[in-house]
Coordinates of C-alpha atoms in Angstrom, one line a residue:
X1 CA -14.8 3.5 -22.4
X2 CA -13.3 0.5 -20.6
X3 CA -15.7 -1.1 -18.6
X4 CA -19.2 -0.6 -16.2
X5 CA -19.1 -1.1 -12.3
X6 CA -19.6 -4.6 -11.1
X7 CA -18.4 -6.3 -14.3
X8 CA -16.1 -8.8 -14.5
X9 CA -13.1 -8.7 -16.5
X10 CA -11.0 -11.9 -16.7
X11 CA -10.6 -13.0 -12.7
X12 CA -11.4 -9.8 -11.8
X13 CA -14.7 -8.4 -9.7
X14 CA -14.8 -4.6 -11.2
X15 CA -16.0 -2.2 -8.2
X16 CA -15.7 1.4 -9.3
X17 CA -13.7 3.9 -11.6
X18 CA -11.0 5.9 -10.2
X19 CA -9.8 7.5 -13.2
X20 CA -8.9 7.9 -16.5
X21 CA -5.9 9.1 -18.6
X22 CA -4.2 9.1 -21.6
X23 CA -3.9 5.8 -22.1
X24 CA -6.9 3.8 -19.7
X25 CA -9.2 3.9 -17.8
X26 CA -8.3 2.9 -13.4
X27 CA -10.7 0.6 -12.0
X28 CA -10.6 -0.7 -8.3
X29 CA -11.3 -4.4 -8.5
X30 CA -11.5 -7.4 -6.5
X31 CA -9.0 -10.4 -7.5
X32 CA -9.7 -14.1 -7.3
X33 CA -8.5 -14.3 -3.5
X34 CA -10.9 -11.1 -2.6
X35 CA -7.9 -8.4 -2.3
X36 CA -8.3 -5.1 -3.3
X37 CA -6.3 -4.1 -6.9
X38 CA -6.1 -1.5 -9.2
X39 CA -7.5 -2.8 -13.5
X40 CA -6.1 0.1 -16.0
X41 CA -7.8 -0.8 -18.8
X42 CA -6.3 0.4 -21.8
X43 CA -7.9 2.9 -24.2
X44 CA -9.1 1.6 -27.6
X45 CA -7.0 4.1 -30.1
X46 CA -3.8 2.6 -27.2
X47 CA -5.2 -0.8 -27.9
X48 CA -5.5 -0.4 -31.8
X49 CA -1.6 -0.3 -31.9
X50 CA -0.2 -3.9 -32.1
X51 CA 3.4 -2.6 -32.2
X52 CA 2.5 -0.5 -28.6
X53 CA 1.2 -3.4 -27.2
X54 CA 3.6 -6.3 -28.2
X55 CA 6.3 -3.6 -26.8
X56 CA 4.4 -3.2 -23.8
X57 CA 3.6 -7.0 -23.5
X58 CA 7.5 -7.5 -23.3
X59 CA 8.0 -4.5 -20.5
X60 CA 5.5 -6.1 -18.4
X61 CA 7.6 -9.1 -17.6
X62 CA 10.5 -6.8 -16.9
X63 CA 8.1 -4.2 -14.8
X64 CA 7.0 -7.2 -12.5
X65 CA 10.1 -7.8 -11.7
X66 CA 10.2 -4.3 -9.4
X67 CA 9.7 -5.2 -5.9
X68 CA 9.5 -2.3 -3.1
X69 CA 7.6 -0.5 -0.9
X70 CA 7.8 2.7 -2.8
X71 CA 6.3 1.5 -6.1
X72 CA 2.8 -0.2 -7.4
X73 CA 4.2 -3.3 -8.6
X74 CA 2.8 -4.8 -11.4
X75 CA 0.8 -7.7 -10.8
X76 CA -0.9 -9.3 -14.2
X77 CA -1.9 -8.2 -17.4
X78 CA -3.8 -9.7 -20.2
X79 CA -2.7 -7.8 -23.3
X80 CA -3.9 -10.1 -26.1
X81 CA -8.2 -10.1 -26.3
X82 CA -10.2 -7.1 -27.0
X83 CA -9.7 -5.1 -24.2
X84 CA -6.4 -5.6 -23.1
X85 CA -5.3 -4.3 -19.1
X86 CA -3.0 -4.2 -16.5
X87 CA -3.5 -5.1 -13.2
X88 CA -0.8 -3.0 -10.0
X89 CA -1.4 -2.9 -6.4
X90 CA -4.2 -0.7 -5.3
X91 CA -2.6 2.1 -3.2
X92 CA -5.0 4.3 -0.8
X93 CA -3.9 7.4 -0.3
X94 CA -4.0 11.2 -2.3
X95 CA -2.0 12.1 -5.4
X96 CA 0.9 14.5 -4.3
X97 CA -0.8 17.5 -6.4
X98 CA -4.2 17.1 -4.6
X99 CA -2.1 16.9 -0.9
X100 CA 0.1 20.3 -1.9
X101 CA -2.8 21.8 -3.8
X102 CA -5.0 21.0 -0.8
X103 CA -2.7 21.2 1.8
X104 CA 0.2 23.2 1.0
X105 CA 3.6 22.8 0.4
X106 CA 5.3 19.6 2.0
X107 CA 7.6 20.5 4.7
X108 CA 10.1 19.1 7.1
X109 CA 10.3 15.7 8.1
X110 CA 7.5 14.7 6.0
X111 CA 9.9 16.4 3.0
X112 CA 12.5 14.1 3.8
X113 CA 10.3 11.1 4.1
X114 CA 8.9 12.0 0.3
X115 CA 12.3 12.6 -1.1
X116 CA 14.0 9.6 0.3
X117 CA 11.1 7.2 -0.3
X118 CA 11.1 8.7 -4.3
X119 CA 14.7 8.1 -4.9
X120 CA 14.5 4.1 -3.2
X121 CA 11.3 4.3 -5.8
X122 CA 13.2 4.7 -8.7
X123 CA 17.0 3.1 -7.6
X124 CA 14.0 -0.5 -7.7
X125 CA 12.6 0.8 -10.8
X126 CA 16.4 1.6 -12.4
X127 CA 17.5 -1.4 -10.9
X128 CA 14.8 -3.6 -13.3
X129 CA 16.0 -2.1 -16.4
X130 CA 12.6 -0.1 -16.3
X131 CA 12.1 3.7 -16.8
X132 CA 9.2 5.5 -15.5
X133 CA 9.3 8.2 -18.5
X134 CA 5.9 10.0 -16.6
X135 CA 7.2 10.6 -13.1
X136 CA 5.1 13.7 -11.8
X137 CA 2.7 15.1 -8.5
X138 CA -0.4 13.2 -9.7
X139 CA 2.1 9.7 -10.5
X140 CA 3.1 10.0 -6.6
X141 CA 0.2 9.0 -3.9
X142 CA 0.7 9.3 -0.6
X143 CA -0.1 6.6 1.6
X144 CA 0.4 6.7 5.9
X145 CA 2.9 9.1 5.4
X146 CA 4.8 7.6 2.9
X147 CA 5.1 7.6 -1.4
X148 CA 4.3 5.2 -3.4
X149 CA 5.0 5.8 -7.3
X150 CA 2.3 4.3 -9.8
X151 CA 2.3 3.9 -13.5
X152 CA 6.1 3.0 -13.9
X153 CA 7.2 1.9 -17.2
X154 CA 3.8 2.4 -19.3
X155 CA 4.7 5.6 -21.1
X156 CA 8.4 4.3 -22.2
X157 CA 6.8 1.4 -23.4
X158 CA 3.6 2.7 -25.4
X159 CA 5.5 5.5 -26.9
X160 CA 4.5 4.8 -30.7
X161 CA 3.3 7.4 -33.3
X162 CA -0.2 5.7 -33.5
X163 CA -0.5 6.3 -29.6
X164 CA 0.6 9.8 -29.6
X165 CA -1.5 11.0 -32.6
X166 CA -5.0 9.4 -31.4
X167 CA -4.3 12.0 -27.9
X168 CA -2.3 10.5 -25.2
X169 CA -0.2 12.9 -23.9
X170 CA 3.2 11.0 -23.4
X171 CA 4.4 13.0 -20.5
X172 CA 4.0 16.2 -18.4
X173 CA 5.6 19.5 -19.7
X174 CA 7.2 20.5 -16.7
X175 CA 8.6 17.1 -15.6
X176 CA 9.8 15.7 -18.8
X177 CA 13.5 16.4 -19.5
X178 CA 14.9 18.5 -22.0
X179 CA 16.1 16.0 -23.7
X180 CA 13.0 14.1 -23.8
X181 CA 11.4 17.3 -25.5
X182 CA 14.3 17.4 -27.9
X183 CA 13.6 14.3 -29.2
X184 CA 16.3 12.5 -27.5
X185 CA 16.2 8.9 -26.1
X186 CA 15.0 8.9 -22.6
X187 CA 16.9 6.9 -19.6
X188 CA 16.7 7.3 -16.1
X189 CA 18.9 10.4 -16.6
X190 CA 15.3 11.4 -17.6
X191 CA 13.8 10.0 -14.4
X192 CA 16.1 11.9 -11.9
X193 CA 15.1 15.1 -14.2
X194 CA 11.5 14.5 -13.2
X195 CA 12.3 13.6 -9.7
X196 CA 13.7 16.9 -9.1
X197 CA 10.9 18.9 -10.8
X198 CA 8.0 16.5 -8.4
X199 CA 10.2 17.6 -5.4
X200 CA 10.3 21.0 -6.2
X201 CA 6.6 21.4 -6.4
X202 CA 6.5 19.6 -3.3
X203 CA 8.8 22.1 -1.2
X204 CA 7.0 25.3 -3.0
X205 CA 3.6 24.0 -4.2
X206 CA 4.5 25.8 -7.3
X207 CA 5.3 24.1 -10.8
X208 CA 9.5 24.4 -11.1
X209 CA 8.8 25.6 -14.6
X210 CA 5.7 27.3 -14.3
X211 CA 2.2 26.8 -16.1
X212 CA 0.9 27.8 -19.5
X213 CA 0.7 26.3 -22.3
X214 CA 2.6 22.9 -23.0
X215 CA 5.0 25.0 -26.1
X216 CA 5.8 27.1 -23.4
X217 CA 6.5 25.0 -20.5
X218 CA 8.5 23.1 -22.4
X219 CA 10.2 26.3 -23.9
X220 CA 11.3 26.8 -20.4
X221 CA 12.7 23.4 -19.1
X222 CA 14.9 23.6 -22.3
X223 CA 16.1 26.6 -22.1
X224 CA 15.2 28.6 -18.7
X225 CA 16.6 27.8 -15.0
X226 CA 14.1 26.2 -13.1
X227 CA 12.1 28.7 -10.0
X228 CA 13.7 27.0 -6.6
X229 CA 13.0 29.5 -4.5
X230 CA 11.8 28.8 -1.5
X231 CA 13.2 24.7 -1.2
X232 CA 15.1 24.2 1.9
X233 CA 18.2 24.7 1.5
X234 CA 19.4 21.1 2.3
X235 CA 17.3 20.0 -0.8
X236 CA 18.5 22.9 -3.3
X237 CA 21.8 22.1 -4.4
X238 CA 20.3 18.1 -4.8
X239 CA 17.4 19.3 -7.2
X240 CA 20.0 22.0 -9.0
X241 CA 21.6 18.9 -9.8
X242 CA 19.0 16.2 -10.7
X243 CA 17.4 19.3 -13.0
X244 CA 20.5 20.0 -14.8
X245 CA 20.2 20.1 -18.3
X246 CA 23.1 18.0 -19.6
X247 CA 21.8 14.2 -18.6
X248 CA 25.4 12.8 -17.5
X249 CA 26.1 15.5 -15.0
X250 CA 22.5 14.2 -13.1
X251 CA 23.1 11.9 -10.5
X252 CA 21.7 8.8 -9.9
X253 CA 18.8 7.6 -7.7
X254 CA 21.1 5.3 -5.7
X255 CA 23.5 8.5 -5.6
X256 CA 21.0 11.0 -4.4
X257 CA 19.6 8.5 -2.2
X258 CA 23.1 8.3 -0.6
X259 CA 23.2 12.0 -0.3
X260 CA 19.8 12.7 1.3
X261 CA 21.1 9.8 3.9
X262 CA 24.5 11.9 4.3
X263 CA 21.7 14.9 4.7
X264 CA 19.9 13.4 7.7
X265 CA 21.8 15.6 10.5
X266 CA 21.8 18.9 8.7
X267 CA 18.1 18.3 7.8
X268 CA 17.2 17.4 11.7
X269 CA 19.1 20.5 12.7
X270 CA 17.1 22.7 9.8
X271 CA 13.8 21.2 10.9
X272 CA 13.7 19.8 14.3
X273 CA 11.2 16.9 15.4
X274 CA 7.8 19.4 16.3
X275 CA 5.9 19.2 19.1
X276 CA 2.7 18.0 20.1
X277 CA 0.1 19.4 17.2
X278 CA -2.0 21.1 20.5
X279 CA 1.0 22.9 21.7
X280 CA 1.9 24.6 18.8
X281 CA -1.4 25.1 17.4
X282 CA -1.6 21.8 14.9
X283 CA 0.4 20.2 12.3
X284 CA -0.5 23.8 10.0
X285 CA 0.8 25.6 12.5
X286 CA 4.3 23.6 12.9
X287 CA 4.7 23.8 8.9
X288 CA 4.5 27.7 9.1
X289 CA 7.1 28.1 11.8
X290 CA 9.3 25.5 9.8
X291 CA 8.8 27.8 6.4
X292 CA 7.1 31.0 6.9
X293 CA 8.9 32.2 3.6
X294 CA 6.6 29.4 2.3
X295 CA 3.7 31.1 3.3
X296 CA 2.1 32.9 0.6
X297 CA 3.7 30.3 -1.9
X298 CA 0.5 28.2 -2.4
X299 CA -1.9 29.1 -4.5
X300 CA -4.7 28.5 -7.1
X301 CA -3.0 25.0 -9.4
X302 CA -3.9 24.6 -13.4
X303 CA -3.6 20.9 -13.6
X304 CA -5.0 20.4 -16.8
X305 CA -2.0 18.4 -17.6
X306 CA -2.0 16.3 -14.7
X307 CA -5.1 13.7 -15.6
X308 CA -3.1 10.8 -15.6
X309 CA -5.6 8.0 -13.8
X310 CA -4.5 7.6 -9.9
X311 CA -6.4 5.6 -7.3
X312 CA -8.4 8.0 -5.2
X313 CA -9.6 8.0 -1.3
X314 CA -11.2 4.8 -0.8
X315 CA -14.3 7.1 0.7
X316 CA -14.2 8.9 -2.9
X317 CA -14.2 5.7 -5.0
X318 CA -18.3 5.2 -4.5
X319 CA -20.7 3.4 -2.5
X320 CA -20.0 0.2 -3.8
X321 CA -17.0 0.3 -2.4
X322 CA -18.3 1.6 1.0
X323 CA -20.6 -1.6 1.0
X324 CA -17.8 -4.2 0.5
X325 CA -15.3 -5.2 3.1
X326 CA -12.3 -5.3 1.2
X327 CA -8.4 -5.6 1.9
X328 CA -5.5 -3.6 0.9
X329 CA -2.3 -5.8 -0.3
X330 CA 0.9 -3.7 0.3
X331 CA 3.6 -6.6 -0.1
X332 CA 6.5 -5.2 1.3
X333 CA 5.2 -2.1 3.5
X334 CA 5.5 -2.2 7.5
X335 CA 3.1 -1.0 9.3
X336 CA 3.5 2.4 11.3
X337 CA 4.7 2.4 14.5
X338 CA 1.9 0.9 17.0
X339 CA -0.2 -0.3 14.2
X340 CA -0.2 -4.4 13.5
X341 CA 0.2 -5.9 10.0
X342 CA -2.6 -7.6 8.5
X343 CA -0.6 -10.5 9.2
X344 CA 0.1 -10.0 12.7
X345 CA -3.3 -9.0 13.2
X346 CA -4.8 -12.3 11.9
X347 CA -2.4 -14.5 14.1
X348 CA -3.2 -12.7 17.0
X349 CA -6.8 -13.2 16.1
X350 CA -6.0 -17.1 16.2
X351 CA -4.1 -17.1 19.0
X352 CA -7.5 -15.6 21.0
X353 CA -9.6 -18.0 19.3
X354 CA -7.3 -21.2 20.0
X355 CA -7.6 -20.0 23.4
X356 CA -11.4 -19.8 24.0
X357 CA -11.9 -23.0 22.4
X358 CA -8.8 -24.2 24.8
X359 CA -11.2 -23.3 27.8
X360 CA -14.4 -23.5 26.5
X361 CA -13.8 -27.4 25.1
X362 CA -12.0 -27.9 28.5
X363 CA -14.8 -26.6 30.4
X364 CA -17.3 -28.6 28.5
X365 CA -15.2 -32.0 28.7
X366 CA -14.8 -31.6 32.5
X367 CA -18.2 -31.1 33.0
X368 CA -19.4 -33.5 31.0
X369 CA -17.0 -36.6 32.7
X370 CA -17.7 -35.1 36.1
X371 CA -21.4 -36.1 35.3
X372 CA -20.5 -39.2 34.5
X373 CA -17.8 -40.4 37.1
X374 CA -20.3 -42.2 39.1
X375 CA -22.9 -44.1 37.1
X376 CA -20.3 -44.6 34.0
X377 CA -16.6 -44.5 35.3
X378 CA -15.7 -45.8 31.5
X379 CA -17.1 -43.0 29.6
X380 CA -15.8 -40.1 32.3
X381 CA -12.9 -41.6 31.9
X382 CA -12.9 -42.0 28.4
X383 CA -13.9 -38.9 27.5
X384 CA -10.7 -37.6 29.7
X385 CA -8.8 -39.5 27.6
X386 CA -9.6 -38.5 24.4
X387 CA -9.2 -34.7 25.4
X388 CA -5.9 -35.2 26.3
X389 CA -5.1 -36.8 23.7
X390 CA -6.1 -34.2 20.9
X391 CA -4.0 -31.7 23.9
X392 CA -1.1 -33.8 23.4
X393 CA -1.4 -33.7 19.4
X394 CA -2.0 -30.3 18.8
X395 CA 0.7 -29.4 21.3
X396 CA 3.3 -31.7 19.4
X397 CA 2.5 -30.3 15.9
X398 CA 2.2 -26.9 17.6
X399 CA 5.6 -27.5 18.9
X400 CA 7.5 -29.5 16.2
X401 CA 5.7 -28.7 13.0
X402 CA 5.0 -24.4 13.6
X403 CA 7.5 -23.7 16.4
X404 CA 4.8 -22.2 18.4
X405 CA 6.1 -23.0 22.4
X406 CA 3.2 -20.5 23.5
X407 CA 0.2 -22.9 22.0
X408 CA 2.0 -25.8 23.2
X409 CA 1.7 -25.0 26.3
X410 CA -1.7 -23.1 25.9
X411 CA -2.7 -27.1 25.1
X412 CA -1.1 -28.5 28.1
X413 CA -2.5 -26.4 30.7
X414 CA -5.8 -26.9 29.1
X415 CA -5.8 -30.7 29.3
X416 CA -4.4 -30.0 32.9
X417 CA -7.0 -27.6 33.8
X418 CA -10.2 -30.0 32.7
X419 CA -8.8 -32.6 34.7
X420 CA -8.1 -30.6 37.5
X421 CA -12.0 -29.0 37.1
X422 CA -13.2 -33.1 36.4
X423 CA -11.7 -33.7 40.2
X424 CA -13.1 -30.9 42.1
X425 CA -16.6 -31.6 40.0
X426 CA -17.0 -34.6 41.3
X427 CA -15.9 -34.2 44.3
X428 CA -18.1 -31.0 45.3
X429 CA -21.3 -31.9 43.5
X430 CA -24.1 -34.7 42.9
X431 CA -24.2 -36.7 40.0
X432 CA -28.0 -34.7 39.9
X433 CA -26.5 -31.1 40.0
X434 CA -24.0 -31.7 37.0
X435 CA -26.6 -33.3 34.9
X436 CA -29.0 -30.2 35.3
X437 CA -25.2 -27.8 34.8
X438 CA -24.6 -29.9 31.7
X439 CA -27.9 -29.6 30.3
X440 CA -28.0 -25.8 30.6
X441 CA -24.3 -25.4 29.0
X442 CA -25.7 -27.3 26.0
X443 CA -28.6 -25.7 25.5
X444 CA -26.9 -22.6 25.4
X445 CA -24.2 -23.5 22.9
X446 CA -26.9 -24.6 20.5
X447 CA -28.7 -21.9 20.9
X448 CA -26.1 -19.6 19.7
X449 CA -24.7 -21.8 17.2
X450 CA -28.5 -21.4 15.5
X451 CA -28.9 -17.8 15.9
X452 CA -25.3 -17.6 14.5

């Protein structure tokens, strides 16, 4: 297969297996800089095929160049030595299919959150010259809320005869477009085909075109009308259209996304904001009164066909994982509401630890030229000095070189406050009693710096 847990391949700190597909194995990895990424290493009947990887080797440096919060960007790849991989962002969160097959259908607001954040998905992939070509439930994984679509651009791009014969399965029946099926060159006509199918099994939590075998899936999405019924009906006329059969009359992702914007007061007015989960029984509770048509609409999924490698729970991924502090790298996500950045969250930490060391340096100078005021003047007063000194410095650069007005002045009233303390020191208490006070501050301080 591709690779054991707690390898190394390339830069890369190998940590557990997520998946596997029809053209690699997923593995959750550490990079260089300790960050947590997803390693897709590629199958070796995929890797046999020179063609499919020189083709795919020229994609990548188009598929890095899509940049959103909606989509696993790309990150490396090394495509020429004996087990060649690509390396996305690692997104934690469930696969669409597991969420509806677990969960039920997707409802309300959270309906309008997945459709708008899968049409901004592919207007950055479309935008890149990239098509997905294998946009589906388990190609969606939900993360805080939101979607983020994975796998982007890999099955256009190792679409070869070699590939296809040796087992990987270049598509979904059920999501690929008629055309697509037919033969036909694929675009992102073929995309918007497959978005529409992904959000009608998200409204219903039923396949658009059924289940079966693949012949007769795709039987239906060429010649059948797809099974709506059920989808909100602020949603149905947009999937009528992204699932119509003739590619030109689809529209666009930059087009539906414009619609489903146009769509925001007639959705609010369809499904108002819910209340409180313990007033109306929980979030279960507030999806049935939004769509009791919905139901009985869930029921047992065949997902045979949707084995395509996605990142899993990080509490699924093993206990390797569970043993390793590791960090999630969403470039380009915000944070939910009341929740800090990773970013923020790391300046605030400095900010409280330039502030203890503020007062804690400030209480240990004072202290320490308060002890020596009287037998030697030069050293209180040098060592006075010298604190305000590095006050003044880190203030300026603070000031000047970060635009930070709050440390500044953090560094300011520190050297104030330890000369201040030095004063009232000296004046209140012996030489005798600071010595002993001193003593007993250092002591401590070493103390923890060695059990530390």
């Amino acid at each position: 297969m591709g690779a054991p847990d707690g390898e190394r391949l390339g830069p890369y700190h190998l940590l557990s297996t997520l998946g596997a597909g029809g053209f690699g194995e997923v593995h959750l990895a550490l990079d260089p800089e300790g960050r947590t990424v997803a390693v897709k290493i590629l199958h070796p009947h995929v890797a046999a095929d020179r063609t499919a990887l020189a083709r795919l080797a020229r994609e990548v440096e188009t598929m890095r160049r899509v940049q959103g919060p909606y989509v696993a960007e790309v990150l490396d790849a090394s495509l020429e030595g004996a087990r060649p991989y690509l390396v996305t962002r690692y997104v934690q969160g469930r696969p669409l299919s597991a969420v509806v097959a677990g969960d039920g259908p997707v409802g309300g607001d959270d309906l309008v959150r997945l459709a708008r954040g899968l049409a901004e998905a592919l207007a950055a992939v479309h935008a890149a010259g990239v098509v997905h070509r294998d946009l589906k439930p388990a190609n969606v994984i939900l993360t805080d809320g939101e979607p983020v679509v994975i796998d982007f651009g890999i099955a256009c791009a190792l679409d070869s005869a070699s590939v296809t014969v040796s087992g990987a399965v270049l598509g979904t029946p059920g999501y690929l477009a008629p055309e697509v099926l037919e033969g036909a060159g694929s675009g992102a006509e073929a995309d918007m085909f497959s978005l529409g199918a992904t959000l009608a099994y998200a409204a219903t939590g039923r396949h658009p075109y059924g289940t079966g075998p693949p012949s007769a899936v795709g039987y239906r999405v060429v010649h059948h009308a797809p099974d709506l019924e059920g989808v909100p009906g602020w949603l149905e006329p947009l999937l009528q259209e992204c699932l119509r059969r003739d590619p030109a009359a689809r529209p666009s992702a930059a087009e539906l996304l414009d619609r489903l914007g146009a769509a925001g007061p007639a959705v609010h007015a369809a499904f108002p904001r819910a209340r409180p989960a313990a007033a109306v029984g929980g979030r279960r509770a507030v999806r049935d009164q939004e769509a009791t048509h919905l139901q009985d609409a869930v029921r047992d999924q065949e997902a045979t066909h949707l084995q395509d490698a996605v990142p899993r729970e990080a509490g699924a991924a093993g206990s390797s994982v569970q043993e390793l502090t590791t960090r999630q790298w969403r470039p380009g996500r915000r944070p939910p509401p009341g929740r800090l950045s990773a970013e923020e969250a790391r300046e605030r930490r400095r900010t409280v630890l330039h502030r203890r060391w503020i007062v804690g340096t400030g209480l240990l100078v004072s202290l320490a030229a308060a002890t020596a005021r009287e037998p030697l003047p030069e050293v209180s007063l040098l060592l006075l000095t010298s604190y305000g000194l590095v006050m003044l410095v880190d203030g300026g650069i603070a000031l000047f070189g970060r635009r930070d007005r709050a440390r500044m002045v953090v560094d300011l009233a520190g050297a104030a406050g330890a000369i201040a303390l030095w004063a009232v020191l000296g004046t209140f208490f012996s030489t005798l009693t600071l010595a002993l006070a001193l003593g007993t501050v250092v002591f401590v301080l070493v103390a923890i710096l060695m059990a530390s």
